[in-house]
């Protein structure tokens, strides 16, 4: 059974550019969430997808958008990158059912210069 | 809104010492509570969880008890090892399909 995999592992972008981060959820997981973890901070919820529909969103601007595909993999897109977008972006998936924690990927480290 | 507060780090202990990392929460409903661990260069791993009051979560010698009366979920381990060095996050979720709210994390250093 594979876990959650994210790509790329590291990325450097210039301010104003656009970026797409990818996530393959663990087998059987139909819910995918994205989190932003700034250096020295706890992860902050960006949004969640359940069966290809957005199912909740945190306090992030519309330039943060996402997709979930029929195989439950997901993308996070960020437009008009700002320096403060530099962070570790974590994808998490979960099993159907009550009381499960999420399985996290190792993250994509994004640096905006 | 919901929030999690955990003790500031870093926490430095000698091997075989007793560990406590304090965590308190604020929630409108009856959340599930979690401890996650993040080893250097890695993502988060679920360490343990508790879904209702008085539940005790345990894993790898770590344990935490869901205390509704004090809104706390303190992490404890009787004898820490160098391999326990990591960042520990206390977290809550109001609903399985809802977002997870994390504390800021506590960095733990264990000296041999």
CSV table of C-alpha atoms in Angstrom, one decimal:
chain,number,residue,atom,x,y,z
A,1,UNK,CA,0.0,0.0,0.0
A,2,UNK,CA,1.5,3.3,-1.1
A,3,UNK,CA,1.2,6.4,1.1
A,4,UNK,CA,0.6,10.0,0.0
A,5,UNK,CA,3.1,11.1,-2.6
A,6,UNK,CA,3.8,14.7,-3.6
A,7,UNK,CA,5.7,16.3,-6.4
A,8,UNK,CA,8.0,18.1,-6.9
A,9,UNK,CA,9.8,17.9,-3.6
A,10,UNK,CA,11.4,21.3,-4.0
A,11,UNK,CA,10.6,24.3,-6.3
A,12,UNK,CA,11.9,27.8,-6.8
A,13,UNK,CA,9.7,30.4,-8.5
A,14,UNK,CA,9.9,34.1,-9.1
A,15,UNK,CA,7.4,36.5,-7.6
A,16,UNK,CA,4.4,36.9,-9.9
A,17,UNK,CA,4.7,33.4,-11.5
A,18,UNK,CA,2.2,30.6,-11.2
A,19,UNK,CA,2.9,27.1,-9.7
A,20,UNK,CA,1.1,23.7,-9.7
A,21,UNK,CA,1.8,21.2,-7.0
A,22,UNK,CA,0.7,17.6,-7.3
A,23,UNK,CA,-0.5,15.0,-4.8
A,24,UNK,CA,-1.4,11.3,-5.1
A,25,UNK,CA,-3.6,10.2,-2.2
A,26,UNK,CA,-3.2,6.9,-0.4
A,27,UNK,CA,-5.2,4.0,-1.9
A,28,UNK,CA,-8.8,4.1,-0.9
A,29,UNK,CA,-8.7,7.7,0.4
A,30,UNK,CA,-11.4,9.9,-1.2
A,31,UNK,CA,-10.7,13.1,0.8
A,32,UNK,CA,-7.7,15.3,0.1
A,33,UNK,CA,-6.7,18.4,2.0
A,34,UNK,CA,-3.9,20.9,1.4
A,35,UNK,CA,-2.0,22.7,4.1
A,36,UNK,CA,0.6,25.5,4.1
A,37,UNK,CA,3.3,25.3,6.7
A,38,UNK,CA,5.5,28.4,7.1
A,39,UNK,CA,8.9,28.0,8.7
A,40,UNK,CA,8.6,27.4,12.4
A,41,UNK,CA,4.8,27.4,12.3
A,42,UNK,CA,2.0,24.8,12.4
A,43,UNK,CA,0.3,23.8,9.2
A,44,UNK,CA,-2.6,26.1,8.1
A,45,UNK,CA,-5.6,24.6,6.3
A,46,UNK,CA,-6.0,25.8,2.7
A,47,UNK,CA,-8.8,23.7,1.4
A,48,UNK,CA,-10.3,20.2,1.2
A,49,UNK,CA,-11.7,18.1,-1.7
A,50,UNK,CA,-14.1,15.3,-1.4
A,51,UNK,CA,-15.1,13.3,-4.5
A,52,UNK,CA,-13.8,16.1,-6.8
A,53,UNK,CA,-15.7,18.9,-5.1
A,54,UNK,CA,-14.3,21.6,-2.8
A,55,UNK,CA,-15.5,20.7,0.7
A,56,UNK,CA,-14.2,23.6,2.8
A,57,UNK,CA,-11.7,26.4,2.6
A,58,UNK,CA,-9.5,28.2,5.0
A,59,UNK,CA,-8.5,31.8,5.0
A,60,UNK,CA,-6.6,31.9,1.8
A,61,UNK,CA,-7.2,34.2,-1.2
A,62,UNK,CA,-8.7,33.0,-4.5
A,63,UNK,CA,-5.4,32.8,-6.2
A,64,UNK,CA,-5.0,29.6,-4.3
A,65,UNK,CA,-7.1,27.0,-6.2
A,66,UNK,CA,-7.3,23.3,-6.5
A,67,UNK,CA,-8.6,20.3,-8.3
A,68,UNK,CA,-9.3,16.7,-7.5
A,69,UNK,CA,-9.4,14.0,-10.2
A,70,UNK,CA,-11.5,10.8,-10.5
A,71,UNK,CA,-8.6,8.8,-9.1
A,72,UNK,CA,-8.6,11.1,-6.1
A,73,UNK,CA,-5.3,12.7,-6.9
A,74,UNK,CA,-5.2,16.4,-6.5
A,75,UNK,CA,-3.5,19.6,-7.6
A,76,UNK,CA,-2.8,22.9,-5.8
A,77,UNK,CA,-2.4,25.9,-8.0
A,78,UNK,CA,-1.1,29.3,-6.8
A,79,UNK,CA,-1.2,32.3,-9.1
A,80,UNK,CA,0.6,35.6,-8.9
A,81,UNK,CA,3.1,34.2,-6.4
A,82,UNK,CA,4.2,36.4,-3.5
A,83,UNK,CA,7.3,36.2,-1.3
A,84,UNK,CA,5.1,35.1,1.7
A,85,UNK,CA,3.9,32.1,-0.3
A,86,UNK,CA,7.3,30.5,0.5
A,87,UNK,CA,6.5,27.5,2.6
A,88,UNK,CA,6.2,23.7,2.8
A,89,UNK,CA,2.9,22.6,1.2
A,90,UNK,CA,1.5,19.5,2.6
A,91,UNK,CA,-1.1,17.2,1.1
A,92,UNK,CA,-3.2,14.9,3.4
A,93,UNK,CA,-5.7,12.2,2.5
A,94,UNK,CA,-8.0,10.2,4.7
A,95,UNK,CA,-10.1,7.1,4.8
A,96,UNK,CA,-13.9,7.1,4.8
A,97,UNK,CA,-15.2,6.7,8.3
A,98,UNK,CA,-15.2,8.4,11.6
A,99,UNK,CA,-12.3,9.3,13.8
A,100,UNK,CA,-9.4,8.8,11.4
A,101,UNK,CA,-6.5,11.1,11.3
A,102,UNK,CA,-5.1,12.1,8.0
A,103,UNK,CA,-2.1,10.6,6.2
A,104,UNK,CA,0.3,13.3,5.2
A,105,UNK,CA,2.8,13.4,2.3
A,106,UNK,CA,6.3,14.7,2.8
A,107,UNK,CA,5.4,18.0,1.2
A,108,UNK,CA,6.7,20.4,-1.5
A,109,UNK,CA,9.1,23.1,-0.4
A,110,UNK,CA,8.3,26.2,-2.4
A,111,UNK,CA,10.6,29.1,-2.4
A,112,UNK,CA,9.5,32.4,-4.0
A,113,UNK,CA,12.3,34.8,-4.9
B,1,UNK,CA,-12.9,30.2,16.6
B,2,UNK,CA,-11.3,26.9,17.4
B,3,UNK,CA,-7.6,26.9,18.5
B,4,UNK,CA,-4.8,24.9,19.9
B,5,UNK,CA,-2.1,26.2,22.3
B,6,UNK,CA,1.0,24.1,23.1
B,7,UNK,CA,4.0,24.8,25.1
B,8,UNK,CA,6.8,26.7,23.5
B,9,UNK,CA,10.0,24.9,22.5
B,10,UNK,CA,12.6,23.9,22.1
B,11,UNK,CA,12.5,21.3,24.9
B,12,UNK,CA,15.8,19.6,25.6
B,13,UNK,CA,16.0,16.5,27.7
B,14,UNK,CA,18.5,13.7,28.4
B,15,UNK,CA,17.8,10.2,27.2
B,16,UNK,CA,15.5,8.2,29.5
B,17,UNK,CA,14.0,11.4,31.0
B,18,UNK,CA,10.3,11.8,31.4
B,19,UNK,CA,8.6,14.0,28.8
B,20,UNK,CA,5.5,16.2,29.1
B,21,UNK,CA,4.4,18.5,26.3
B,22,UNK,CA,1.4,20.6,27.3
B,23,UNK,CA,-1.5,21.2,25.0
B,24,UNK,CA,-4.8,23.0,25.6
B,25,UNK,CA,-7.6,23.6,23.1
B,26,UNK,CA,-10.6,25.8,22.5
B,27,UNK,CA,-13.5,24.3,20.5
B,28,UNK,CA,-17.2,25.0,20.0
B,29,UNK,CA,-18.2,21.4,19.8
B,30,UNK,CA,-16.7,18.0,20.7
B,31,UNK,CA,-13.5,17.7,18.7
B,32,UNK,CA,-11.2,14.7,18.0
B,33,UNK,CA,-7.7,15.4,19.3
B,34,UNK,CA,-4.4,14.4,17.8
B,35,UNK,CA,-0.7,14.5,18.2
B,36,UNK,CA,1.4,14.5,15.0
B,37,UNK,CA,5.1,14.2,14.8
B,38,UNK,CA,7.4,15.7,12.1
B,39,UNK,CA,10.9,14.3,11.8
B,40,UNK,CA,13.5,16.5,10.0
B,41,UNK,CA,12.8,16.8,6.3
B,42,UNK,CA,9.6,14.8,6.4
B,43,UNK,CA,5.9,15.4,6.5
B,44,UNK,CA,3.6,14.8,9.4
B,45,UNK,CA,2.9,11.4,10.9
B,46,UNK,CA,-0.1,10.7,13.2
B,47,UNK,CA,1.3,9.7,16.6
B,48,UNK,CA,-1.9,9.1,18.5
B,49,UNK,CA,-5.5,10.2,18.7
B,50,UNK,CA,-8.5,10.4,21.0
B,51,UNK,CA,-12.1,11.0,19.8
B,52,UNK,CA,-14.0,11.5,23.1
B,53,UNK,CA,-13.6,12.7,26.6
B,54,UNK,CA,-11.5,10.4,28.9
B,55,UNK,CA,-10.1,8.5,25.9
B,56,UNK,CA,-6.4,7.7,26.1
B,57,UNK,CA,-4.4,7.6,22.9
B,58,UNK,CA,-1.1,5.7,22.9
B,59,UNK,CA,1.6,4.7,20.5
B,60,UNK,CA,5.3,4.0,20.7
B,61,UNK,CA,5.4,4.7,24.4
B,62,UNK,CA,3.7,8.0,24.1
B,63,UNK,CA,0.3,8.6,25.5
B,64,UNK,CA,-2.2,11.5,26.0
B,65,UNK,CA,-5.6,11.6,27.7
B,66,UNK,CA,-8.5,13.7,26.4
B,67,UNK,CA,-9.5,15.9,29.4
B,68,UNK,CA,-12.7,17.7,28.6
B,69,UNK,CA,-12.9,19.4,32.0
B,70,UNK,CA,-9.5,21.1,31.5
B,71,UNK,CA,-9.7,21.2,27.7
B,72,UNK,CA,-6.3,19.5,27.6
B,73,UNK,CA,-4.5,16.8,25.8
B,74,UNK,CA,-1.0,16.7,27.2
B,75,UNK,CA,1.6,14.4,25.6
B,76,UNK,CA,3.7,12.2,27.9
B,77,UNK,CA,6.4,9.5,27.6
B,78,UNK,CA,8.1,7.8,30.5
B,79,UNK,CA,11.5,7.4,29.0
B,80,UNK,CA,12.6,9.3,25.9
B,81,UNK,CA,15.1,8.2,23.3
B,82,UNK,CA,17.4,10.1,21.0
B,83,UNK,CA,15.2,8.9,18.1
B,84,UNK,CA,12.3,10.9,19.6
B,85,UNK,CA,13.9,14.1,18.6
B,86,UNK,CA,11.4,15.8,16.3
B,87,UNK,CA,8.7,18.5,16.2
B,88,UNK,CA,5.4,17.6,17.9
B,89,UNK,CA,2.1,19.1,16.9
B,90,UNK,CA,-1.1,19.0,18.9
B,91,UNK,CA,-4.2,19.3,16.7
B,92,UNK,CA,-8.0,19.1,16.7
B,93,UNK,CA,-10.7,18.4,14.3
B,94,UNK,CA,-14.3,19.1,14.9
B,95,UNK,CA,-15.5,16.6,12.3
B,96,UNK,CA,-13.7,13.9,10.4
B,97,UNK,CA,-14.3,15.7,7.2
B,98,UNK,CA,-13.4,19.1,8.6
B,99,UNK,CA,-10.1,20.9,8.7
B,100,UNK,CA,-7.4,20.1,11.2
B,101,UNK,CA,-6.3,22.9,13.4
B,102,UNK,CA,-2.7,22.7,14.5
B,103,UNK,CA,-0.8,24.2,17.3
B,104,UNK,CA,2.5,25.9,16.5
B,105,UNK,CA,4.6,22.8,17.3
B,106,UNK,CA,7.1,22.0,20.0
B,107,UNK,CA,10.6,21.0,19.0
B,108,UNK,CA,12.1,18.3,21.1
B,109,UNK,CA,15.8,17.6,21.4
B,110,UNK,CA,17.0,14.4,23.2
B,111,UNK,CA,20.6,14.3,24.2
B,112,UNK,CA,22.4,11.0,24.5
